[in-house]
Tab-separated table of C-alpha atoms in Angstrom:
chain	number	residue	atom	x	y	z
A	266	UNK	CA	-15.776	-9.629	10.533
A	267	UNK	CA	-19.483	-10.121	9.180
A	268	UNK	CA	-19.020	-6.523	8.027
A	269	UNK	CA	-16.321	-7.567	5.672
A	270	UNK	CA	-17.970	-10.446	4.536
A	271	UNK	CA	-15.059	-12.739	6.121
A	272	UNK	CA	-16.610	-15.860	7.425
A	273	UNK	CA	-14.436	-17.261	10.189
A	274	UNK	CA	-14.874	-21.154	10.814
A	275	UNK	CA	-15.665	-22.613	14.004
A	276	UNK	CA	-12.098	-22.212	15.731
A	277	UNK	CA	-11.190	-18.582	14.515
A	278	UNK	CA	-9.984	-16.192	17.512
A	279	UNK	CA	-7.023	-13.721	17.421
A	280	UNK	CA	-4.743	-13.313	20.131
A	281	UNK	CA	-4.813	-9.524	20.459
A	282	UNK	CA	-7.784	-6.908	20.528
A	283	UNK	CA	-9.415	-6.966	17.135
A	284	UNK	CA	-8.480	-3.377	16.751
A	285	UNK	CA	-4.973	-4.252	17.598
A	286	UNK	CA	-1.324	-3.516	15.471
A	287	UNK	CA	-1.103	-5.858	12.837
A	288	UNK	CA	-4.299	-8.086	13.738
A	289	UNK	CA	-4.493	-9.672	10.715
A	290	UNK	CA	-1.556	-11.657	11.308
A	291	UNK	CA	-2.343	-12.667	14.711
A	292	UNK	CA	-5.534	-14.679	13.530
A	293	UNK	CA	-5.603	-18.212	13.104
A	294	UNK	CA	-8.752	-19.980	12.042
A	295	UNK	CA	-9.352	-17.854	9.146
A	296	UNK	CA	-10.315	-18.887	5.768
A	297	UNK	CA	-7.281	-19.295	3.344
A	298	UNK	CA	-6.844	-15.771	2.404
A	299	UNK	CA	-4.409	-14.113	0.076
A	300	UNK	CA	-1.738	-11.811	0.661
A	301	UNK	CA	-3.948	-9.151	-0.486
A	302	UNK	CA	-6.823	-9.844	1.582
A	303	UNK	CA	-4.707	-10.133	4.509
A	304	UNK	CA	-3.051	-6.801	3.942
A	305	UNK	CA	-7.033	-5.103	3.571
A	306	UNK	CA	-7.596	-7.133	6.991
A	307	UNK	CA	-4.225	-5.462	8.514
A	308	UNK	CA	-5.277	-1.809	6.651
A	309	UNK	CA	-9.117	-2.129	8.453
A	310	UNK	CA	-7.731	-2.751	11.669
A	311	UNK	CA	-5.336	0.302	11.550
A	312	UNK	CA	-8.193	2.696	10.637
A	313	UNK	CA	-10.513	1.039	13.201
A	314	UNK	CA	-7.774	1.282	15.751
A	315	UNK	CA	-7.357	5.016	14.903
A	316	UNK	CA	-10.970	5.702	15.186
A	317	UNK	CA	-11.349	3.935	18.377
A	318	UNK	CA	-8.595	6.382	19.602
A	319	UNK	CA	-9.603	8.959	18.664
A	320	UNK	CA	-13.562	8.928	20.143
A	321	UNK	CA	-11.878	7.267	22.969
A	322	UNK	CA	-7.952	7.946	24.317
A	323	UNK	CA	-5.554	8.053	24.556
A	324	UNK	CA	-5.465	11.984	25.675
A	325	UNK	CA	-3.564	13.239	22.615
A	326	UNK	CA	-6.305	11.470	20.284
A	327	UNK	CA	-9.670	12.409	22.603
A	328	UNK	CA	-7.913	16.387	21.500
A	329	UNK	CA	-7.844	14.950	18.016
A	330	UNK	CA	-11.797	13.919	18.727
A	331	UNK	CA	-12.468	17.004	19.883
A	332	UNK	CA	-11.455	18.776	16.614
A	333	UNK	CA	-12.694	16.245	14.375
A	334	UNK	CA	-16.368	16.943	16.021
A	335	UNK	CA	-15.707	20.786	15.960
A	336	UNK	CA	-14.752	20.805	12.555
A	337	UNK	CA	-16.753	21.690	9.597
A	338	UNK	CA	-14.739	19.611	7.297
A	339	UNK	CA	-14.555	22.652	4.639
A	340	UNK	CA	-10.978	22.177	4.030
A	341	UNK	CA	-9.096	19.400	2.535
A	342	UNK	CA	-5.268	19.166	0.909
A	343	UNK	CA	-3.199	16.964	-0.726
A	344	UNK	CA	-2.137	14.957	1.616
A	345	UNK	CA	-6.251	13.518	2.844
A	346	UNK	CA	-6.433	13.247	-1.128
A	347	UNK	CA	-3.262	10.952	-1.241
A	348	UNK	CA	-3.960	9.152	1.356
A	349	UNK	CA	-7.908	8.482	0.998
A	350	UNK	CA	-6.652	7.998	-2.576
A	351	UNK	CA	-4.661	5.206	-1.349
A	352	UNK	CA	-6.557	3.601	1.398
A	353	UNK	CA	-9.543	3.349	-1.077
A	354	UNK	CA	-7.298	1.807	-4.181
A	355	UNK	CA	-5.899	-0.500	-1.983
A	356	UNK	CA	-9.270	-1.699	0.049
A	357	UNK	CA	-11.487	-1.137	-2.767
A	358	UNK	CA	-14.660	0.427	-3.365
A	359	UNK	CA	-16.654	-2.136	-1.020
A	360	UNK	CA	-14.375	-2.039	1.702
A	361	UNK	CA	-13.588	1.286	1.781
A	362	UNK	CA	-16.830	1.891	1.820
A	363	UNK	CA	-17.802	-0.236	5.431
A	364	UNK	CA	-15.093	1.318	6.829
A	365	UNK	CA	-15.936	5.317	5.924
A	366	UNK	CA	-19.316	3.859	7.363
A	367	UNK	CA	-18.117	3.275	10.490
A	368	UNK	CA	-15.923	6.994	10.238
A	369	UNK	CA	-19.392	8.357	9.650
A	370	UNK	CA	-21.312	6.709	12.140
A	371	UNK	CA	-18.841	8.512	15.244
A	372	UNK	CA	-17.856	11.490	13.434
A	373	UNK	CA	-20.692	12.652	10.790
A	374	UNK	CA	-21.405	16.282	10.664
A	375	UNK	CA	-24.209	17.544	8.535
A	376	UNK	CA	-21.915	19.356	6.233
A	377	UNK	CA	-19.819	16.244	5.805
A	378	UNK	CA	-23.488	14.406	4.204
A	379	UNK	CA	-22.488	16.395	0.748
A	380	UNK	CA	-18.864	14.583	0.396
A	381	UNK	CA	-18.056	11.194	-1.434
A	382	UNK	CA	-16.604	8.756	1.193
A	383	UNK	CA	-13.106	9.401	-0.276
A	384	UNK	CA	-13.427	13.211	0.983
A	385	UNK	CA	-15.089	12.065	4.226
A	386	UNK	CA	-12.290	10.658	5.268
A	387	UNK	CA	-9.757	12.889	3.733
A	388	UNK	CA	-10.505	15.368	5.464
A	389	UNK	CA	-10.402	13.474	8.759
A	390	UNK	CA	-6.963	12.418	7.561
A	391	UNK	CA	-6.113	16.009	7.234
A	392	UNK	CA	-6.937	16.866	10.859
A	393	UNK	CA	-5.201	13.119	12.235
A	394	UNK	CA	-2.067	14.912	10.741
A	395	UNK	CA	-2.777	18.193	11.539
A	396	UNK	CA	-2.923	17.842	14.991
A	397	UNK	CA	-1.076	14.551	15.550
A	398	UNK	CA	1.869	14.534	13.123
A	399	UNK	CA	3.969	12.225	14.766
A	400	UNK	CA	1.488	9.147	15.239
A	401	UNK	CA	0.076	10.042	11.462
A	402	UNK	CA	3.207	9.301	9.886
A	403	UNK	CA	4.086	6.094	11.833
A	404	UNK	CA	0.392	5.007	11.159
A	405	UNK	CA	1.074	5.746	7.218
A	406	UNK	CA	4.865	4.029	7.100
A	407	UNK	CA	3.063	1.014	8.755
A	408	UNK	CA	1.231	0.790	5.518
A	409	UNK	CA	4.177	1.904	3.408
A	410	UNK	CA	2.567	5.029	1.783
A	411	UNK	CA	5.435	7.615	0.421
A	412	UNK	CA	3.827	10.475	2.497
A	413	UNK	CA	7.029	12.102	2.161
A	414	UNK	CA	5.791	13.589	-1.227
A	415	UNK	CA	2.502	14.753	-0.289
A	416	UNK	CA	2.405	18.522	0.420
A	417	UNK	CA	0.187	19.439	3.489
A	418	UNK	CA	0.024	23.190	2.973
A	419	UNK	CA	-2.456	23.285	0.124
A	420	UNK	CA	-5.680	23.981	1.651
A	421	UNK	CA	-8.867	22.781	-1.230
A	422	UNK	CA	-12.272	23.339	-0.643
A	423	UNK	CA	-13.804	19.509	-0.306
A	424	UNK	CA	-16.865	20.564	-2.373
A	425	UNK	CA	-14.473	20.724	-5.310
A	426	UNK	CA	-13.824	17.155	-5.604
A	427	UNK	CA	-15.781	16.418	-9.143
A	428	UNK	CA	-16.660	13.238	-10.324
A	429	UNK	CA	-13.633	11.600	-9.623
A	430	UNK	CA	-12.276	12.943	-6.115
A	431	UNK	CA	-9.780	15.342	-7.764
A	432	UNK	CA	-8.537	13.211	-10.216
A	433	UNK	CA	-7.372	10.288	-7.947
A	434	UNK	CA	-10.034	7.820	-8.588
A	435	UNK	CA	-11.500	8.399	-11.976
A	436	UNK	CA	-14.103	5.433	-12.139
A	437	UNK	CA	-15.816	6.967	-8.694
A	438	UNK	CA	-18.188	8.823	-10.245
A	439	UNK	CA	-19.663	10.689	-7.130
A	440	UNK	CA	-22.659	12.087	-7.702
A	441	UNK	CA	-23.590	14.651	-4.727
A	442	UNK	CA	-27.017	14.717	-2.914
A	443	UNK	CA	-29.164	17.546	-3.686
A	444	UNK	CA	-28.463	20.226	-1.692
């Protein structure tokens, strides 16, 4: 909660693990928040709750770990751009930001150093649905994204991105570190 800036008052608690489905709702004692804040609070808490998984279980998303850490996130496609597109239009460069933080902290490679936070964790996307389809497209209807349309065969090289992470977000103006 500091992360986020969100300063609870005296009696704030939630009734389920802060990582939890849907925490956002569960949390009483909150500051009078908007529907749009609320939904960033219930979007954080989904991507925390997937990276908790996945550095630590269930089985199927320690295997998801395990090739998140092996990979050399060299390949990206359209459907980590969508989403990371998404995620980052709809939390904002701030909050997207703490939260590919956090990504970076458990799963940074040194190749991954050279990629905007957008690609970061596009390409982690890419492997969540690569290897576990199922739970990626129940996490993305939970946040209503039309996934449907995104085509997952198109394999990009991450290093491509530009500017403006491949035309998705054209005021991001990435600038990569020196090699």
């Amino acid at each position: 909660m500091e992360k986020l800036k969100v300063v609870p008052d005296a009696a704030a608690f939630s009734t389920v693990r802060l990582y939890g489905d849907q925490v956002g709702s569960h949390f009483v004692g909150l500051p009078a928040m908007s529907a749009e804040e609320i939904r960033k609070l219930d979007v954080i808490s989904r991507l925390f709750e997937l990276f908790l998984k996945t550095e630590r279980g269930p089985k199927m998303f320690l295997s998801l770990g395990m090739q998140v850490r092996a990979a050399s996130f060299d390949v990206i496609n359209i459907f980590g751009i969508e989403l990371a597109a998404s995620l980052h239009r709809t939390l904002g460069k701030e909050w997207f930001g703490q939260v590919v933080q956090v990504a970076r902290q458990l799963f940074d490679r040194p190749e991954s150093r050279r990629l905007s936070d957008p690609c970061f964790l596009g390409c982690f996307l890419r492997l969540f649905n690569a290897y576990i389809n199922g739970s990626c497209m129940g996490f993305c209807r939970s946040l209503r994204l039309p996934v449907q349309d995104w085509e997952t065969k198109d394999r990009l090289d991450p290093v491509s991105e530009g500017l403006d992470f491949f035309g998705r977000l054209p005021g991001l103006n990435f600038q990569p570190p020196p090699a």
